[in-house]
Tab-separated table of C-alpha atoms and ligand atoms in Angstrom:
chain	number	residue	atom	x	y	z
A	1	UNK	CA	126.267	134.864	106.672
A	2	UNK	CA	122.511	135.355	106.434
A	3	UNK	CA	122.044	134.218	110.087
A	4	UNK	CA	124.883	136.458	111.182
A	5	UNK	CA	123.148	139.322	109.467
A	6	UNK	CA	119.796	138.563	111.001
A	7	UNK	CA	121.432	138.118	114.385
A	8	UNK	CA	122.881	141.539	114.166
A	9	UNK	CA	119.344	142.994	113.746
A	10	UNK	CA	118.208	141.412	117.138
A	11	UNK	CA	118.625	144.702	119.150
A	12	UNK	CA	115.977	146.381	116.752
A	13	UNK	CA	113.275	143.957	117.853
A	14	UNK	CA	110.936	145.566	120.438
A	15	UNK	CA	111.313	143.938	123.979
A	16	UNK	CA	107.616	142.698	124.191
A	17	UNK	CA	108.066	140.821	120.827
A	18	UNK	CA	111.417	139.451	122.021
A	19	UNK	CA	109.825	138.347	125.260
A	20	UNK	CA	107.102	136.478	123.347
A	21	UNK	CA	109.704	134.790	121.151
A	22	UNK	CA	111.847	133.765	124.150
A	23	UNK	CA	108.973	132.690	126.368
A	24	UNK	CA	109.490	129.014	125.796
A	25	UNK	CA	113.172	129.274	126.738
A	26	UNK	CA	113.243	131.787	129.582
A	27	UNK	CA	110.962	131.296	132.666
A	28	UNK	CA	110.716	134.967	133.433
A	29	UNK	CA	112.535	137.751	135.231
A	30	UNK	CA	112.122	136.712	138.830
A	31	UNK	CA	113.133	133.882	141.105
A	32	UNK	CA	109.389	133.234	141.698
A	33	UNK	CA	108.906	132.764	137.892
A	34	UNK	CA	111.714	130.267	137.819
A	35	UNK	CA	110.560	128.324	140.911
A	36	UNK	CA	106.940	128.198	139.518
A	37	UNK	CA	108.386	126.880	136.199
A	38	UNK	CA	110.501	124.232	138.095
A	39	UNK	CA	107.405	123.187	140.093
A	40	UNK	CA	105.379	122.715	136.919
A	41	UNK	CA	108.153	120.594	135.393
A	42	UNK	CA	108.277	118.598	138.623
A	43	UNK	CA	104.607	117.931	138.439
A	44	UNK	CA	105.234	116.600	134.874
A	45	UNK	CA	108.005	114.342	136.265
A	46	UNK	CA	111.045	116.374	135.301
A	47	UNK	CA	113.668	117.480	137.892
A	48	UNK	CA	115.512	120.648	137.157
A	49	UNK	CA	118.498	122.959	137.117
A	50	UNK	CA	118.228	126.655	137.928
A	51	UNK	CA	120.350	129.282	136.272
A	52	UNK	CA	120.361	133.012	136.829
A	53	UNK	CA	121.203	134.500	133.425
A	54	UNK	CA	124.381	136.470	133.405
A	55	UNK	CA	128.131	136.394	132.753
A	56	UNK	CA	131.185	138.696	132.923
A	57	UNK	CA	130.303	140.616	136.035
A	58	UNK	CA	131.552	144.250	135.658
A	59	UNK	CA	132.585	144.600	139.174
A	60	UNK	CA	132.590	143.038	142.707
A	61	UNK	CA	129.270	144.480	143.690
A	62	UNK	CA	127.602	142.940	140.636
A	63	UNK	CA	129.175	139.494	141.416
A	64	UNK	CA	127.992	139.862	145.058
A	65	UNK	CA	124.486	140.560	143.936
A	66	UNK	CA	124.558	137.514	141.774
A	67	UNK	CA	125.742	135.362	144.637
A	68	UNK	CA	122.998	136.837	146.892
A	69	UNK	CA	120.400	135.947	144.301
A	70	UNK	CA	121.753	132.389	144.028
A	71	UNK	CA	121.537	132.090	147.882
A	72	UNK	CA	117.864	133.232	147.727
A	73	UNK	CA	117.364	130.599	144.951
A	74	UNK	CA	118.879	127.818	147.104
A	75	UNK	CA	116.441	128.772	149.931
A	76	UNK	CA	113.497	128.875	147.516
A	77	UNK	CA	114.279	125.493	146.016
A	78	UNK	CA	114.543	123.896	149.574
A	79	UNK	CA	111.303	125.670	150.808
A	80	UNK	CA	109.452	124.168	147.808
A	81	UNK	CA	111.222	120.758	148.233
A	82	UNK	CA	112.315	120.653	144.537
A	83	UNK	CA	114.975	118.336	143.156
A	84	UNK	CA	116.945	121.059	141.496
A	85	UNK	CA	120.609	121.624	140.861
A	86	UNK	CA	122.134	125.107	141.064
A	87	UNK	CA	124.252	126.070	138.052
A	88	UNK	CA	126.648	128.970	138.026
A	89	UNK	CA	128.872	130.587	135.423
A	90	UNK	CA	132.257	131.577	137.042
A	91	UNK	CA	132.503	134.886	135.303
A	92	UNK	CA	129.122	135.853	136.681
A	93	UNK	CA	130.705	135.439	140.073
A	94	UNK	CA	133.754	137.481	139.019
A	95	UNK	CA	136.219	134.956	137.884
A	96	UNK	CA	137.710	137.500	135.315
A	97	UNK	CA	138.061	140.127	138.033
A	98	UNK	CA	139.373	138.324	141.130
A	99	UNK	CA	139.709	134.523	141.251
A	100	UNK	CA	139.940	134.459	145.048
A	101	UNK	CA	136.827	136.522	145.635
A	102	UNK	CA	134.979	134.322	142.991
A	103	UNK	CA	135.950	131.198	144.923
A	104	UNK	CA	134.706	132.725	148.212
A	105	UNK	CA	131.250	133.437	146.494
A	106	UNK	CA	131.099	129.822	145.193
A	107	UNK	CA	131.964	128.604	148.660
A	108	UNK	CA	129.217	130.473	150.266
A	109	UNK	CA	126.653	129.066	147.971
A	110	UNK	CA	128.151	125.563	148.073
A	111	UNK	CA	128.013	125.651	151.895
A	112	UNK	CA	124.331	126.443	151.880
A	113	UNK	CA	123.714	123.793	149.163
A	114	UNK	CA	125.375	121.264	151.330
A	115	UNK	CA	123.330	122.255	154.325
A	116	UNK	CA	120.156	121.748	152.371
A	117	UNK	CA	121.379	118.660	150.451
A	118	UNK	CA	121.439	120.314	147.024
A	119	UNK	CA	123.962	119.968	144.215
A	120	UNK	CA	125.905	122.834	142.627
A	121	UNK	CA	127.327	122.841	139.156
A	122	UNK	CA	130.305	125.014	137.957
A	123	UNK	CA	129.598	125.866	134.378
A	124	UNK	CA	132.194	126.032	131.593
A	125	UNK	CA	132.561	129.195	129.539
A	126	UNK	CA	134.843	130.034	126.642
A	127	UNK	CA	138.379	128.465	126.275
A	128	UNK	CA	140.000	131.489	127.915
A	129	UNK	CA	138.645	130.396	131.222
A	130	UNK	CA	138.964	126.570	131.073
A	131	UNK	CA	142.191	126.404	133.211
A	132	UNK	CA	140.881	128.879	135.911
A	133	UNK	CA	137.449	127.087	135.908
A	134	UNK	CA	139.015	123.631	136.493
A	135	UNK	CA	141.189	125.037	139.262
A	136	UNK	CA	138.149	126.798	140.859
A	137	UNK	CA	136.186	123.495	140.598
A	138	UNK	CA	138.944	121.290	142.135
A	139	UNK	CA	139.489	123.773	144.919
A	140	UNK	CA	135.772	123.990	145.670
A	141	UNK	CA	135.298	120.204	145.398
A	142	UNK	CA	138.101	119.529	147.954
A	143	UNK	CA	135.822	120.933	150.648
A	144	UNK	CA	132.398	120.511	149.005
A	145	UNK	CA	132.376	117.152	147.181
A	146	UNK	CA	128.807	117.459	145.843
A	147	UNK	CA	129.960	120.213	143.425
A	148	UNK	CA	130.085	119.323	139.818
A	149	UNK	CA	131.617	120.614	136.604
A	150	UNK	CA	130.768	121.032	132.943
A	151	UNK	CA	133.183	119.662	130.343
A	152	UNK	CA	133.002	120.472	126.544
A	153	UNK	CA	133.415	117.757	123.985
A	154	UNK	CA	134.326	120.385	121.295
A	155	UNK	CA	137.701	121.111	122.956
A	156	UNK	CA	140.764	119.060	121.975
A	157	UNK	CA	141.946	119.263	125.571
A	158	UNK	CA	138.939	117.551	127.195
A	159	UNK	CA	140.345	113.976	127.182
A	160	UNK	CA	143.491	115.280	128.990
A	161	UNK	CA	141.291	117.318	131.425
A	162	UNK	CA	139.251	114.101	132.226
A	163	UNK	CA	142.450	112.168	132.849
A	164	UNK	CA	143.692	114.934	135.125
A	165	UNK	CA	140.621	115.078	137.364
A	166	UNK	CA	141.553	114.388	140.990
A	167	UNK	CA	140.839	111.053	142.597
A	168	UNK	CA	137.340	110.118	143.650
A	169	UNK	CA	133.854	110.478	142.172
A	170	UNK	CA	133.263	113.477	139.921
A	171	UNK	CA	129.912	114.888	138.864
A	172	UNK	CA	130.243	116.035	135.284
A	173	UNK	CA	127.828	117.581	132.814
A	174	UNK	CA	129.042	116.724	129.342
A	175	UNK	CA	128.089	119.262	126.645
A	176	UNK	CA	129.104	119.861	122.984
A	177	UNK	CA	130.103	123.402	123.983
A	178	UNK	CA	128.205	126.479	122.959
A	179	UNK	CA	131.210	128.752	122.466
A	180	UNK	CA	132.605	128.718	118.973
A	181	UNK	CA	136.381	128.194	119.252
A	182	UNK	CA	139.106	128.207	116.592
A	183	UNK	CA	140.302	124.892	115.084
A	184	UNK	CA	143.592	125.022	117.040
A	185	UNK	CA	141.716	124.446	120.242
A	186	UNK	CA	138.418	122.690	119.258
A	187	UNK	CA	136.719	120.481	116.722
A	188	UNK	CA	134.629	122.584	114.439
A	189	UNK	CA	132.637	119.981	112.405
A	190	UNK	CA	129.412	118.476	113.866
A	191	UNK	CA	130.511	114.922	113.168
A	192	UNK	CA	133.869	115.262	114.842
A	193	UNK	CA	132.267	117.039	117.850
A	194	UNK	CA	129.744	114.125	118.212
A	195	UNK	CA	132.610	111.484	117.959
A	196	UNK	CA	134.603	113.453	120.598
A	197	UNK	CA	131.458	113.515	122.812
A	198	UNK	CA	131.122	109.711	122.720
A	199	UNK	CA	134.846	109.190	123.370
A	200	UNK	CA	134.488	111.612	126.467
A	201	UNK	CA	131.409	109.767	127.653
A	202	UNK	CA	133.233	106.432	127.515
A	203	UNK	CA	136.169	107.912	129.389
A	204	UNK	CA	134.021	109.484	132.102
A	205	UNK	CA	131.951	106.253	132.580
A	206	UNK	CA	135.110	104.178	132.800
A	207	UNK	CA	136.397	106.335	135.682
A	208	UNK	CA	132.997	106.024	137.457
A	209	UNK	CA	131.951	109.670	137.143
A	210	UNK	CA	128.317	110.678	137.595
A	211	UNK	CA	127.584	111.982	134.156
A	212	UNK	CA	124.835	114.337	132.958
A	213	UNK	CA	124.579	114.074	129.147
A	214	UNK	CA	123.326	117.560	128.170
A	215	UNK	CA	122.151	117.415	124.561
A	216	UNK	CA	119.078	117.558	122.318
A	217	UNK	CA	120.752	115.576	119.504
A	218	UNK	CA	118.670	112.425	119.146
A	219	UNK	CA	121.286	110.608	117.025
A	220	UNK	CA	123.761	111.280	119.847
A	221	UNK	CA	121.343	110.036	122.522
A	222	UNK	CA	120.935	106.785	120.501
A	223	UNK	CA	124.655	106.302	120.430
A	224	UNK	CA	124.894	107.105	124.240
A	225	UNK	CA	122.331	104.358	125.040
A	226	UNK	CA	124.985	101.803	123.584
A	227	UNK	CA	127.808	103.527	125.452
A	228	UNK	CA	125.832	103.270	128.732
A	229	UNK	CA	124.881	99.697	128.154
A	230	UNK	CA	128.536	98.768	127.434
A	231	UNK	CA	129.545	100.527	130.677
A	232	UNK	CA	127.457	98.047	132.728
A	233	UNK	CA	125.003	98.366	135.684
A	234	UNK	CA	126.884	100.590	137.977
A	235	UNK	CA	126.680	103.864	136.050
A	236	UNK	CA	125.200	107.066	137.402
A	237	UNK	CA	123.906	109.074	134.517
A	238	UNK	CA	121.038	111.284	133.326
A	239	UNK	CA	120.006	113.450	130.376
A	240	UNK	CA	119.735	117.194	130.686
A	241	UNK	CA	117.944	119.522	128.353
A	242	UNK	CA	117.259	123.258	128.024
A	243	UNK	CA	113.744	124.274	128.757
A	244	UNK	CA	111.795	124.793	125.621
A	245	UNK	CA	114.263	122.846	123.395
A	246	UNK	CA	112.817	119.914	121.603
A	247	UNK	CA	110.185	119.028	124.332
A	248	UNK	CA	108.527	116.504	122.079
A	249	UNK	CA	111.587	114.285	122.555
A	250	UNK	CA	111.713	114.399	126.353
A	251	UNK	CA	109.072	111.748	127.111
A	252	UNK	CA	110.815	109.302	124.683
A	253	UNK	CA	114.198	109.884	126.207
A	254	UNK	CA	112.847	109.665	129.793
A	255	UNK	CA	110.828	106.420	129.045
A	256	UNK	CA	114.040	104.909	127.786
A	257	UNK	CA	115.197	104.578	131.426
A	258	UNK	CA	116.887	108.017	131.761
A	259	UNK	CA	116.068	110.687	134.145
A	260	UNK	CA	115.608	113.937	132.074
A	261	UNK	CA	116.460	117.073	134.025
A	262	UNK	CA	115.438	120.421	132.541
A	263	UNK	CA	117.557	123.529	132.838
A	264	UNK	CA	115.431	126.678	133.622
A	265	UNK	CA	117.138	130.004	133.034
A	266	UNK	CA	115.683	133.239	134.447
A	267	UNK	CA	116.542	136.790	135.315
A	268	UNK	CA	116.235	140.463	134.476
A	269	UNK	CA	119.214	140.123	132.043
A	270	UNK	CA	117.477	137.726	129.807
A	271	UNK	CA	117.392	140.065	126.745
A	272	UNK	CA	120.956	141.187	126.822
A	273	UNK	CA	122.262	137.716	127.538
A	274	UNK	CA	120.270	135.961	124.835
A	275	UNK	CA	121.091	138.527	122.228
A	276	UNK	CA	124.840	138.319	123.034
A	277	UNK	CA	124.824	134.508	122.876
A	278	UNK	CA	123.015	134.377	119.605
A	279	UNK	CA	125.157	137.011	118.009
A	280	UNK	CA	128.246	135.137	119.087
A	281	UNK	CA	126.994	131.829	117.908
A	282	UNK	CA	124.837	132.115	114.677
A	283	UNK	CA	124.177	128.277	114.836
A	284	UNK	CA	122.302	128.928	118.075
A	285	UNK	CA	120.325	131.684	116.446
A	286	UNK	CA	119.488	129.322	113.476
A	287	UNK	CA	118.275	126.652	115.921
A	288	UNK	CA	116.031	129.180	117.769
A	289	UNK	CA	114.571	130.464	114.479
A	290	UNK	CA	113.990	126.957	113.249
A	291	UNK	CA	112.160	125.983	116.356
A	292	UNK	CA	109.988	129.128	116.300
A	293	UNK	CA	109.083	128.567	112.605
A	294	UNK	CA	108.668	124.847	112.514
A	295	UNK	CA	107.845	124.064	116.077
A	296	UNK	CA	110.630	121.507	116.513
B	1	FAD	P1	122.929	120.332	118.427
B	1	FAD	O1	123.403	119.406	117.313
B	1	FAD	O2	123.432	121.667	118.502
B	1	FAD	O3	121.342	120.383	118.448
B	1	FAD	C1	120.536	119.169	118.369
B	1	FAD	C2	119.130	119.738	117.957
B	1	FAD	O4	118.560	120.576	119.043
B	1	FAD	C3	119.085	120.547	116.705
B	1	FAD	O5	117.989	120.225	115.923
B	1	FAD	C4	119.082	121.947	117.186
B	1	FAD	O6	118.418	122.847	116.228
B	1	FAD	C5	118.231	121.850	118.517
B	1	FAD	N1	118.778	122.857	119.495
B	1	FAD	C6	119.890	122.830	120.175
B	1	FAD	N2	120.052	123.884	120.960
B	1	FAD	C7	118.900	124.595	120.766
B	1	FAD	C8	118.406	125.810	121.227
B	1	FAD	N3	119.098	126.590	122.184
B	1	FAD	N4	117.138	126.323	120.756
B	1	FAD	C9	116.437	125.675	119.860
B	1	FAD	N5	116.847	124.445	119.369
B	1	FAD	C10	118.069	123.984	119.757
B	1	FAD	N6	127.468	124.769	126.835
B	1	FAD	C11	128.673	125.286	127.396
B	1	FAD	O7	129.653	125.561	126.583
B	1	FAD	N7	128.789	125.353	128.762
B	1	FAD	C12	127.742	124.988	129.670
B	1	FAD	O8	127.969	125.105	130.834
B	1	FAD	C13	126.544	124.494	129.102
B	1	FAD	N8	125.563	124.045	129.944
B	1	FAD	C14	124.491	123.435	129.341
B	1	FAD	C15	123.495	122.883	130.104
B	1	FAD	C16	122.450	122.077	129.580
B	1	FAD	C17	121.458	121.503	130.482
B	1	FAD	C18	122.402	121.983	128.142
B	1	FAD	C19	121.289	121.184	127.511
B	1	FAD	C20	123.340	122.549	127.311
B	1	FAD	C21	124.384	123.262	127.930
B	1	FAD	N9	125.328	123.844	127.107
B	1	FAD	C22	126.502	124.351	127.616
B	1	FAD	C23	125.112	124.020	125.707
B	1	FAD	C24	125.727	122.898	124.829
B	1	FAD	O9	127.090	122.995	124.746
B	1	FAD	C25	125.272	122.976	123.334
B	1	FAD	O10	125.602	124.208	122.731
B	1	FAD	C26	123.736	122.860	123.165
B	1	FAD	O11	123.216	121.861	124.096
B	1	FAD	C27	123.448	122.375	121.738
B	1	FAD	O12	123.984	121.264	121.494
B	1	FAD	P2	123.236	119.868	121.278
B	1	FAD	O13	124.069	118.802	121.901
B	1	FAD	O14	121.844	119.994	121.694
B	1	FAD	O15	123.304	119.480	119.774
């Protein structure tokens, strides 16, 4: 309740103060800011993921502008020879407006990624879009096999979604899920979400998926080490983290034989986007406040 109340006051905070509070999470407003940050991370031994902040494109022109920016990002990554994935939210490319036009925008970016030997990831948004996102992903993957998907352990449906993935190797980022969903569709307790995450991880490794475990939960990372050991030598896996979140853990996780890949968001919409996310998910707001106050 307290965090919900505080989160509703976020729009009152002046932008320069918000900018300072968010500096560790958001690389900046421009593509150059993001590429500079990804280069610095590369120099410290961390490959990256680039994300243009935005969702729910209001019209086709906005979705086209987002896809043009991603195409510029792909060129920038290649020019700087960075090991960086491109990560895109379907509603940012207009999934809620016109699924066909959204697919065409993904295809254009996927084609260029393929030309330049880069990977693209279709992100997962709230449960209203799960079916449409999986369909988009499978269609895209049929012509661009290096595209990957995000699956959310929180959702009850995820084991069935893993079982229904088409034949062949899939590239999956496994997350707990940032969107709070009702108990009819999702686990709501942290322990149940972690147990579901482990079960999903086992299922994905058993079907030889390339898996990115995206989490900052050290207890979960410790359990995953056992899951990976049980799966044997032939697994393709890495850890992924959000820039600025628990950086003191990254060297330990990396030295334990995992690649740690850092997700770098940027864009002019950083303020509206971050405020909306934190208001929708007070747990996220609490995590941010804790890390600012206690430097976690
Ligand atoms: P938690 O138990 O939530 O957190 C573990 C610890 O990390 C806690 O101490 C917590 O305070 C701290 N922490 C976690 N997040 C933050 C934060 N933002 N700021 C400060 N401290 C924090 N979700 C989706 O639904 N769809 C996606 O496409 C998606 N992509 C993602 C990509 C990456 C690379 C990552 C790392 C996460 C992504 N997520 C996505 C978010 C994910 O679903 C979780 O909401 C988020 O990672 C927090 O869960 P956790 O596993 O870190 O565990």
